[in-house]
Coordinates of C-alpha atoms in Angstrom, one line a residue:
M1 CA -33.9 -100.6 81.2
Q2 CA -30.8 -100.0 83.0
T3 CA -29.0 -99.8 79.3
M4 CA -31.0 -96.4 79.2
D5 CA -31.6 -95.6 82.7
N6 CA -30.2 -93.2 85.4
V7 CA -29.2 -95.5 87.9
T8 CA -29.7 -93.0 90.7
S9 CA -32.6 -95.1 92.3
F10 CA -30.7 -96.0 95.6
P11 CA -27.8 -93.4 96.1
D12 CA -26.8 -95.1 99.0
H13 CA -25.4 -98.3 97.8
S14 CA -21.7 -96.8 97.1
T15 CA -20.4 -99.3 100.2
L16 CA -21.8 -102.2 98.8
L17 CA -20.1 -103.8 95.3
C18 CA -19.0 -100.5 93.6
D19 CA -15.8 -100.3 95.4
D20 CA -14.7 -104.1 95.3
W21 CA -15.8 -104.9 92.0
D22 CA -15.0 -101.6 90.1
L23 CA -11.7 -103.0 88.5
V24 CA -13.2 -106.6 88.0
I25 CA -15.8 -105.1 86.0
L26 CA -14.0 -103.0 84.3
V27 CA -10.9 -105.1 83.0
I28 CA -13.9 -107.8 81.7
T29 CA -16.0 -105.0 79.7
S30 CA -12.7 -103.6 78.6
L31 CA -12.0 -107.0 77.0
I32 CA -15.3 -107.5 75.5
F33 CA -15.6 -104.2 74.1
L34 CA -11.8 -104.3 72.5
F35 CA -12.9 -107.7 70.6
G36 CA -16.6 -106.1 69.8
F37 CA -15.3 -103.2 68.6
I38 CA -12.7 -105.0 66.2
G39 CA -14.9 -107.4 65.0
N40 CA -17.7 -105.1 64.4
L41 CA -15.2 -102.5 62.7
I42 CA -13.9 -105.5 60.2
T43 CA -17.5 -106.7 59.3
A44 CA -18.8 -103.5 58.5
S45 CA -15.7 -102.2 56.6
K46 CA -15.3 -105.5 54.5
V47 CA -18.7 -105.1 53.2
I48 CA -18.4 -101.1 52.6
I49 CA -14.7 -102.0 50.7
E50 CA -15.3 -105.3 48.7
R51 CA -17.6 -104.9 45.6
K52 CA -18.3 -108.6 45.4
L53 CA -20.3 -108.1 48.9
H54 CA -22.2 -105.3 47.9
K55 CA -25.7 -107.4 48.1
P56 CA -28.6 -106.9 50.0
V57 CA -27.6 -109.5 53.0
P58 CA -24.2 -108.7 53.5
V59 CA -25.3 -105.1 53.3
C60 CA -27.7 -105.4 55.8
I61 CA -25.2 -107.5 57.9
S62 CA -22.8 -104.1 57.9
C63 CA -25.7 -101.8 58.9
L64 CA -26.4 -103.9 62.0
A65 CA -22.9 -104.0 62.4
I66 CA -22.3 -100.3 62.4
A67 CA -25.5 -100.0 64.8
D68 CA -23.7 -102.4 66.9
L69 CA -20.7 -100.8 66.9
L70 CA -22.0 -97.4 68.2
T71 CA -24.2 -99.2 70.8
L72 CA -21.4 -101.2 72.2
C73 CA -19.1 -97.8 72.5
F74 CA -22.0 -96.2 74.5
Q75 CA -22.8 -98.8 76.5
Y76 CA -19.2 -99.7 77.5
A77 CA -18.9 -96.3 78.1
R78 CA -21.9 -96.5 80.6
V79 CA -20.0 -98.9 82.7
P80 CA -17.7 -96.4 84.7
L81 CA -20.8 -93.8 84.6
S82 CA -23.1 -96.4 86.4
H83 CA -20.9 -97.0 89.5
C84 CA -21.9 -94.5 92.3
H85 CA -18.8 -92.6 93.0
L86 CA -18.9 -91.1 89.2
V87 CA -22.5 -90.2 89.4
T88 CA -21.8 -87.2 91.3
I89 CA -19.2 -86.0 89.3
I90 CA -21.1 -85.8 86.0
S91 CA -23.9 -82.8 85.8
V92 CA -27.4 -84.1 85.3
S93 CA -27.9 -82.2 81.8
S94 CA -24.7 -84.2 80.5
R95 CA -26.4 -87.6 81.8
E96 CA -29.5 -86.8 80.4
T97 CA -27.7 -86.4 76.9
F98 CA -25.5 -89.2 77.4
F99 CA -28.6 -91.7 78.2
T100 CA -30.6 -90.2 75.4
L101 CA -27.7 -91.1 72.7
T102 CA -27.5 -94.6 74.3
A103 CA -31.5 -95.3 73.8
I104 CA -30.9 -94.3 70.4
M105 CA -28.5 -96.6 69.7
V106 CA -30.2 -99.6 71.5
H107 CA -33.4 -98.9 69.5
S108 CA -31.2 -99.0 66.4
S109 CA -29.7 -102.5 67.2
A110 CA -33.0 -103.5 67.9
M111 CA -34.4 -102.3 64.7
H112 CA -31.5 -103.4 62.6
L113 CA -32.5 -106.8 63.9
I114 CA -35.7 -106.7 62.5
L115 CA -34.5 -105.6 59.0
L116 CA -32.5 -108.5 58.9
A117 CA -35.7 -110.7 59.5
L118 CA -37.3 -109.0 56.9
V119 CA -34.8 -109.5 54.2
R120 CA -34.4 -113.2 55.2
Y121 CA -38.5 -113.5 55.1
G122 CA -38.4 -111.9 51.5
L123 CA -35.7 -113.9 50.1
I124 CA -37.4 -117.0 51.3
V125 CA -41.2 -116.2 50.6
H126 CA -40.8 -114.1 47.5
P127 CA -37.3 -115.2 46.1
F128 CA -38.2 -114.3 42.3
S129 CA -39.5 -111.1 42.7
M130 CA -36.9 -109.9 45.6
K131 CA -33.8 -110.9 43.0
F132 CA -34.8 -107.4 41.2
W133 CA -36.4 -105.6 43.6
L134 CA -34.5 -106.0 46.8
T135 CA -31.2 -103.9 45.9
S136 CA -28.3 -102.9 48.4
G137 CA -29.4 -99.4 47.9
K138 CA -32.8 -100.1 49.2
V139 CA -31.4 -101.7 52.1
V140 CA -29.4 -98.5 52.8
I141 CA -32.4 -96.6 52.9
S142 CA -34.3 -99.0 55.0
S143 CA -31.4 -98.6 57.7
L144 CA -31.8 -94.8 57.4
T145 CA -35.7 -95.0 58.1
F146 CA -34.9 -97.4 61.0
W147 CA -32.0 -94.9 62.4
L148 CA -34.6 -92.2 62.3
L149 CA -37.4 -94.1 63.9
S150 CA -35.0 -95.0 66.8
L151 CA -33.8 -91.3 66.7
V152 CA -37.5 -90.2 67.5
L153 CA -37.8 -93.3 70.1
G154 CA -34.6 -92.2 71.9
L155 CA -35.5 -88.6 71.9
L156 CA -38.9 -89.6 73.5
Y157 CA -37.1 -91.4 76.2
G158 CA -35.0 -88.6 76.8
L159 CA -38.0 -86.3 77.5
Y160 CA -39.1 -89.3 80.4
N161 CA -35.7 -88.8 81.6
R162 CA -35.5 -85.3 82.4
Q163 CA -39.1 -85.6 83.7
Y164 CA -37.6 -88.3 86.2
Y165 CA -34.5 -86.1 87.2
M166 CA -36.8 -83.3 87.8
G167 CA -39.0 -85.1 90.6
N168 CA -41.9 -85.3 88.5
I169 CA -41.6 -89.4 88.5
D170 CA -41.4 -91.4 91.4
E171 CA -39.3 -94.2 92.0
H172 CA -42.3 -96.9 91.8
T173 CA -43.5 -95.4 88.4
D174 CA -39.8 -95.7 87.2
A175 CA -39.3 -99.2 87.9
I176 CA -42.4 -99.9 86.0
V177 CA -41.0 -97.9 83.1
Q178 CA -38.0 -99.5 82.8
L179 CA -39.1 -102.9 83.2
A180 CA -41.6 -102.2 80.4
I181 CA -38.6 -100.7 78.3
A182 CA -36.5 -103.5 78.9
L183 CA -39.6 -106.0 77.9
Y184 CA -40.0 -104.1 74.6
I185 CA -36.4 -104.3 73.6
L186 CA -36.4 -107.7 74.5
I187 CA -39.5 -109.0 72.7
V188 CA -40.2 -106.6 69.7
P189 CA -37.6 -108.0 67.9
I190 CA -38.2 -111.6 68.5
C191 CA -42.0 -111.1 67.8
F192 CA -41.4 -109.8 64.7
F193 CA -38.9 -113.1 64.0
V194 CA -41.6 -115.3 65.2
C195 CA -44.3 -113.8 63.1
L196 CA -42.5 -113.7 60.2
Y197 CA -41.1 -117.1 60.6
V198 CA -44.7 -118.6 61.0
A199 CA -45.9 -116.9 57.9
E200 CA -42.8 -118.1 56.0
M201 CA -44.1 -121.7 57.2
N202 CA -47.8 -121.1 56.0
V203 CA -46.6 -119.7 52.5
M204 CA -44.2 -122.6 51.9
K205 CA -46.9 -125.2 52.9
R206 CA -49.4 -123.6 50.5
S207 CA -47.3 -122.9 47.5
L208 CA -44.9 -124.7 44.9
L209 CA -41.9 -122.3 45.9
P210 CA -38.6 -124.8 45.7
E211 CA -36.9 -125.6 48.7
K212 CA -34.5 -123.3 50.3
S213 CA -31.4 -123.1 48.7
F214 CA -28.1 -123.9 51.0
Y215 CA -27.5 -120.0 50.7
I216 CA -31.1 -119.4 52.5
K217 CA -30.7 -122.2 54.8
K218 CA -27.4 -120.7 56.0
I219 CA -28.9 -117.1 56.7
S220 CA -31.8 -119.0 58.6
K221 CA -29.7 -120.7 60.6
M222 CA -27.4 -117.6 61.0
I223 CA -30.5 -115.1 62.3
S224 CA -31.9 -118.1 64.4
L225 CA -28.7 -118.1 66.6
I226 CA -28.2 -114.3 66.9
M227 CA -31.9 -114.3 68.0
A228 CA -31.0 -116.9 70.7
L229 CA -27.8 -115.2 71.9
Y230 CA -30.1 -111.6 71.8
I231 CA -32.6 -113.1 74.3
A232 CA -29.6 -114.9 76.3
F233 CA -27.9 -111.7 76.7
L234 CA -30.5 -109.4 77.5
A235 CA -32.6 -111.6 79.5
P236 CA -30.8 -110.7 82.7
Y237 CA -31.4 -107.2 82.3
V238 CA -35.4 -107.9 82.1
M239 CA -34.8 -109.9 85.5
A240 CA -33.0 -107.3 87.2
D241 CA -35.8 -104.6 86.6
L242 CA -38.5 -107.2 87.9
L243 CA -36.4 -107.6 91.0
R244 CA -36.3 -103.9 91.2
L245 CA -40.0 -103.3 90.9
L246 CA -40.6 -106.5 93.0
Y247 CA -38.8 -105.1 95.8
M248 CA -40.6 -101.8 95.6
K249 CA -43.6 -103.4 95.6
E250 CA -42.6 -105.5 98.7
I251 CA -43.5 -108.5 96.9
L252 CA -40.0 -109.5 97.3
S253 CA -39.4 -109.7 100.8
M254 CA -35.7 -109.1 102.3
G255 CA -33.5 -106.7 103.7
K256 CA -32.2 -103.5 102.3
E257 CA -28.7 -104.6 102.3
N258 CA -29.6 -108.1 100.9
F259 CA -31.5 -106.6 98.2
E260 CA -28.8 -103.8 97.1
T261 CA -26.1 -106.8 97.0
M262 CA -28.5 -109.2 95.0
K263 CA -29.4 -105.8 92.7
N264 CA -25.7 -104.7 92.1
V265 CA -24.6 -108.5 91.3
M266 CA -27.8 -108.9 88.9
F267 CA -26.7 -105.4 87.1
N268 CA -23.2 -106.1 87.1
L269 CA -23.8 -109.4 85.2
A270 CA -26.3 -108.0 83.1
R271 CA -23.6 -105.0 82.1
V272 CA -21.3 -108.1 80.8
L273 CA -23.6 -109.8 79.0
I274 CA -25.0 -106.6 77.3
L275 CA -21.6 -105.9 75.7
L276 CA -21.7 -109.3 74.6
N277 CA -24.8 -109.1 72.9
Y278 CA -23.3 -105.9 70.9
S279 CA -20.0 -107.8 70.4
I280 CA -20.7 -111.6 69.4
N281 CA -22.5 -111.0 66.0
P282 CA -19.7 -110.4 64.0
F283 CA -18.2 -114.0 65.0
V284 CA -21.4 -115.5 64.5
Y285 CA -21.2 -113.9 60.6
F286 CA -18.0 -115.1 59.7
L287 CA -18.6 -118.7 61.5
F288 CA -21.7 -118.7 58.7
I289 CA -19.7 -117.3 55.6
R290 CA -16.9 -120.2 56.1

């Protein structure tokens, strides 16, 4: 997935969109970064400071906001690094470290979406037991566990990336791996959400549980909107990686210059949308808090 890759697949594309679109992309992403940074920071700080918000759902949202904030910073820093005339300035080892850290952050954001879906499921299916069992402290412990898992997955990606830089992995294999990673980052949280939702519906039909409270309904709508935006904002990266693979396999027939232009347009669009993905959630939170 290009959120975490080395973007050195086509070293001769510096004469295409890089020169013309550098400033535009930088201005757009800087504005998104500013709003997202402030929004996530306020969200996390508000939950930490206000004792009345020290409850499982707000704490879970705060943990997600922290993960999104860190991911947003690394993804924003990646924008100039992804443009060709900066790649030659930065050492390979520095790029390896940077992309490994970015991979850890991306995994953490995806994992915290899963955590939020699990908390929602527990509150709906086991409302009485969760009232006593699910505490803010256990949410924090779960968050730290997901961070540890993200660290392991990020380091594994770092090992793969090193093999790529050493020339042990060819471009075709890398295109397949990057597409697989993009699909994994997109699909895994969505699968958890859908599976938990189906399980929830089955339990509700067979049980005498009370109807969802107004609070639970708001949480469900909020998470559903977050998931829908997650799909919309990450899908362009999957499409861009898929187009890259189809071109390498000669399934997509077009001239190299035309492909380079299309590829750069797709990835520039994806870079903007990926920042939106990590910036928009705080505004969703406040919309439903109202």
